[in-house]
Short mmCIF file of C-alpha atoms in Angstrom, two decimals:
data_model
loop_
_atom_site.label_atom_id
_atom_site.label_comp_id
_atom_site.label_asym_id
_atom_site.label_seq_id
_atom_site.Cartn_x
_atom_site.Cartn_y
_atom_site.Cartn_z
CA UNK A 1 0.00 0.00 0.00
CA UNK A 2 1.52 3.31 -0.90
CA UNK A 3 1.41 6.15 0.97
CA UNK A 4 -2.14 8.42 1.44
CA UNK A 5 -2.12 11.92 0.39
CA UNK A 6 -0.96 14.65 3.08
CA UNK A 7 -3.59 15.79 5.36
CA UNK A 8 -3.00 18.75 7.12
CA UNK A 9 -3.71 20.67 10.36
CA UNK A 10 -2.87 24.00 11.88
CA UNK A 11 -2.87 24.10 15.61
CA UNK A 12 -4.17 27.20 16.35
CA UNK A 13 -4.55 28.69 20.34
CA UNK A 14 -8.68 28.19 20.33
CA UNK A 15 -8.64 24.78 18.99
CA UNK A 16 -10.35 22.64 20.97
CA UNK A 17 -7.72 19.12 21.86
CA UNK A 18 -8.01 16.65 20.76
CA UNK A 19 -7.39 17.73 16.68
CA UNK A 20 -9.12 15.07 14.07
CA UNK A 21 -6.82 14.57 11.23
CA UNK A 22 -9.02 12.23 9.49
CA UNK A 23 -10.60 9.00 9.00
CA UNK A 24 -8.29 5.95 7.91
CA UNK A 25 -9.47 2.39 6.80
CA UNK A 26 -7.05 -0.18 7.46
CA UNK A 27 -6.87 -3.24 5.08
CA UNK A 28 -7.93 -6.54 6.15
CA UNK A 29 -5.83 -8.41 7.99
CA UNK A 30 -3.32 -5.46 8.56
CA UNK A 31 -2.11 -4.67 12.07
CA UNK A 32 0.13 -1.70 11.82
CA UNK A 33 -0.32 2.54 10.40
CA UNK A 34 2.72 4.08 9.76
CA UNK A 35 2.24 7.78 9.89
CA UNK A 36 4.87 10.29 8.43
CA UNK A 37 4.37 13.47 10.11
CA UNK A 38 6.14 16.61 9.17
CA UNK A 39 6.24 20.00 10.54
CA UNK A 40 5.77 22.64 8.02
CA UNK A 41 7.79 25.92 9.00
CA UNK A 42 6.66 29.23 7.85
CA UNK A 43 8.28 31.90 6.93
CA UNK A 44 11.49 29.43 6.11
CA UNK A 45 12.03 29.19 9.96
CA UNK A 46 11.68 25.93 11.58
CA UNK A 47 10.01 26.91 14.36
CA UNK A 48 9.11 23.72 16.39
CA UNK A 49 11.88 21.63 16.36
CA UNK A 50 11.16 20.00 19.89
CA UNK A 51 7.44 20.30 19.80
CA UNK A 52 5.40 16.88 20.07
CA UNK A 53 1.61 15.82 20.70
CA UNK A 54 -0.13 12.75 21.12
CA UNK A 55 -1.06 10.52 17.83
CA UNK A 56 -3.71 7.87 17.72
CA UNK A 57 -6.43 5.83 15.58
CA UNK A 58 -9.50 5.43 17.13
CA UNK A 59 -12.19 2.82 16.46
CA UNK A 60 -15.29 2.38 17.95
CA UNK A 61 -13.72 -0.19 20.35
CA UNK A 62 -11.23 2.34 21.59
CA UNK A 63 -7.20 2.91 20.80
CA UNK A 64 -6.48 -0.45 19.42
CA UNK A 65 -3.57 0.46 18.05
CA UNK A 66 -1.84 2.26 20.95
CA UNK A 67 -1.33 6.19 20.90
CA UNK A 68 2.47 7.14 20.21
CA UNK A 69 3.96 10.26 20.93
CA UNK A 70 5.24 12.25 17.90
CA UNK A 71 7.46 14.99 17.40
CA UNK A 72 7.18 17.94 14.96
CA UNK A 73 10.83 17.72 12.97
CA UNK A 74 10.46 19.98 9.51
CA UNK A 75 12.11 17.41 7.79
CA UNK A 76 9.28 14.56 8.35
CA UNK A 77 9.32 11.45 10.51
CA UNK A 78 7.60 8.11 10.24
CA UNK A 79 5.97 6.58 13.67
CA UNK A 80 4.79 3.36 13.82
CA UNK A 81 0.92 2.73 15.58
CA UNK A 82 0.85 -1.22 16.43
CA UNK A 83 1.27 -3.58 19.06
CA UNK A 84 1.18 -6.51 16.78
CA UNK A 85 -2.76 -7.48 17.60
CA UNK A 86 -5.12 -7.19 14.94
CA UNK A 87 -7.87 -4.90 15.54
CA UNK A 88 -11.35 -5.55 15.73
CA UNK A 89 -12.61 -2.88 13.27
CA UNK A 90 -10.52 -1.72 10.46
CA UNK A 91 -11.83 1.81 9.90
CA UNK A 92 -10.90 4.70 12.60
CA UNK A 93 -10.33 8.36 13.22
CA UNK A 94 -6.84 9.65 13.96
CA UNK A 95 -6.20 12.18 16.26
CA UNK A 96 -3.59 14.32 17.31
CA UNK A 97 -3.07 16.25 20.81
CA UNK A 98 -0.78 18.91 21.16
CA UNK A 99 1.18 18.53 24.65
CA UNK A 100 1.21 21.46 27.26
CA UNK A 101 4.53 22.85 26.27
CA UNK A 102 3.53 23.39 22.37
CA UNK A 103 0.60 25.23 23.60
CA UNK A 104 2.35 28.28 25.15
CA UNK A 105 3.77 29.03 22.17
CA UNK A 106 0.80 28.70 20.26
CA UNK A 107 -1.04 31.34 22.13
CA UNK A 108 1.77 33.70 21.70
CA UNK A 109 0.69 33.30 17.83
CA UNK A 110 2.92 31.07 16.51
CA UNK A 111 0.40 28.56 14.65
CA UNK A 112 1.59 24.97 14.35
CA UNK A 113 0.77 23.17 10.85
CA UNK A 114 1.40 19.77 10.32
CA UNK A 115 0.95 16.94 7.39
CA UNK A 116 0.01 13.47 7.72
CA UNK A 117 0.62 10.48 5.30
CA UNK A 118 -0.90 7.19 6.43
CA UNK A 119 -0.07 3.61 4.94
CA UNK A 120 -1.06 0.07 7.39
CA UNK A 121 0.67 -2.87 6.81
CA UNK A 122 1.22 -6.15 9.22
CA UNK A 123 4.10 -6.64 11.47
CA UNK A 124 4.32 -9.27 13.94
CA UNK A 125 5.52 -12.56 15.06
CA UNK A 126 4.49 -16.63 14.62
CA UNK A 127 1.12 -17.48 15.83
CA UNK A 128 1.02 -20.04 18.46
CA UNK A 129 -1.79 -22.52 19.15
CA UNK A 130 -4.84 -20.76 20.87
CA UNK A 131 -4.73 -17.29 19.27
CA UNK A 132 -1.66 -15.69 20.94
CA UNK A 133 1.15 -14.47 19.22
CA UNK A 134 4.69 -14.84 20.11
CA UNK A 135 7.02 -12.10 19.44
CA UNK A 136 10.57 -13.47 18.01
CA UNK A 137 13.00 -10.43 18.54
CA UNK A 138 15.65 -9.68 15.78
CA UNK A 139 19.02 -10.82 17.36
CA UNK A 140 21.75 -8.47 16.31
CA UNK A 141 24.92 -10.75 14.92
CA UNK A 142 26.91 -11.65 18.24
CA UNK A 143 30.45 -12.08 17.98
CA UNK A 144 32.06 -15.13 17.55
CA UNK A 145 32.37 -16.12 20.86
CA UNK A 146 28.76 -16.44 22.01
CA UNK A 147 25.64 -18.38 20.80
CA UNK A 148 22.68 -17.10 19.69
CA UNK A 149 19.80 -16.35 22.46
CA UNK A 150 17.59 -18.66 23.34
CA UNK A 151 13.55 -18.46 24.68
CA UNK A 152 10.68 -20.23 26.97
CA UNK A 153 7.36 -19.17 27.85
CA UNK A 154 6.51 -20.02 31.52
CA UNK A 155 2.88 -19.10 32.91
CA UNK A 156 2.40 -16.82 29.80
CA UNK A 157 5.43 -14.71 29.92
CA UNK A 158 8.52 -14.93 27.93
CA UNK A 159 11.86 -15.14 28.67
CA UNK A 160 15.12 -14.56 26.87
CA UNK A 161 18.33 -16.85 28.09
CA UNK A 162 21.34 -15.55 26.68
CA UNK A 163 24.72 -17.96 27.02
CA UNK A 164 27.50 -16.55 26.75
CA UNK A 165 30.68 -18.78 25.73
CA UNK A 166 33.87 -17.41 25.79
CA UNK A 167 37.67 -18.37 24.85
#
C-alpha cells in the first residue's frame, strides 16, 4: 500500500484538543499505520523543532492500536501505531493532541501546521496454538564467541536466556 495523500492541520490557540486529522481504513488483515508526520515551518524558519503531541487511531472499540507520541521535525518522521494485535474494526479516526509545552507558544501566535501520510501494513511474530502471538525479537549478529539467544514461555510470559561462551 503506498502512501495516502498529506492531510494537514494548523494548531491554532482556540482549537479545541483533541485535533481530528481524518478518518483511515485499514486493510484486512493489517495490524500496523505508519504515519509520516512533518512540521511545516513558515516563513522558512523551523520553528518547532522539539514540539510533540499525542497521535492515535481510534475505532469504535477504543485505541487499538496504541497512541504514540510524535514529534514535529520539519524534515518529516515516520511513527509506527501497532502492538502486533489485529484490531477488531478496520476503519478509525486519527487524532492528534498537542502537549502542554507546544501550547504556550501557540497562544503567543505562533500557529503549528502539520501533514500526515498514512499507509497500514502487518508486522508481527508466529502465531502459536490458541490465538496468541509470540514475538521473536531480531538478534543483532553476536560475535564469535557467544551463541545465539535462546527463549521459553513459563505461565504466559517470555523469557530470553542468553549464554554466553567465551575463549
Amino acid at each position: 500500500m503506498s502512501w495516502t495523500a498529506a492531510r494537514n492541520i494548523t494548531v491554532g490557540p482556540a482549537d479545541v484538543s483533541p485535533i481530528s486529522v481524518g478518518d483511515f481504513s485499514i486493510a484486512e488483515g493489517d495490524n500496523t499505520i505508519w504515519v509520516r508526520m512533518k512540521s511545516s515551518p513558515t516563513g522558512g524558519d523551523c520553528a518547532w523543532p522539539w514540539s510533540y503531541g499525542l497521535l492515535t487511531w481510534i475505532t469504535e472499540d477504543g485505541r487499538e492500536l496504541g497512541t504514540v507520541k510524535v514529534n514535529g521535525v520539519c524534515e518529516s518522521e515516520v511513527f509506527k501505531l501497532g502492538n502486533g494485535l489485529t484490531p477488531l474494526f478496520r476503519t478509525g479516526r486519527v487524532e492528534f493532541t498537542p502537549r502542554s509545552y507546544n501550547l504556550a507558544w501557540i497562544k503567543l501566535g505562533h500557529p503549528w501546521q502539520l501533514s500526515f501520510e498514512f499507509k497500514s501494513g502487518v508486522t508481527g511474530g508466529q502465531s502459536l496454538v490458541g490465538g496468541s502471538t509470540l514475538f521473536v525479537p531480531t538478534v543483532p549478529e553476536l560475535p564469535e564467541a557467544n551463541t545465539q539467544p535462546d527463549f521459553s514461555i513459563e505461565d504466559g510470559f517470555a523469557f530470553l536466556l542468553f549464554n554466553f561462551f567465551l575463549r
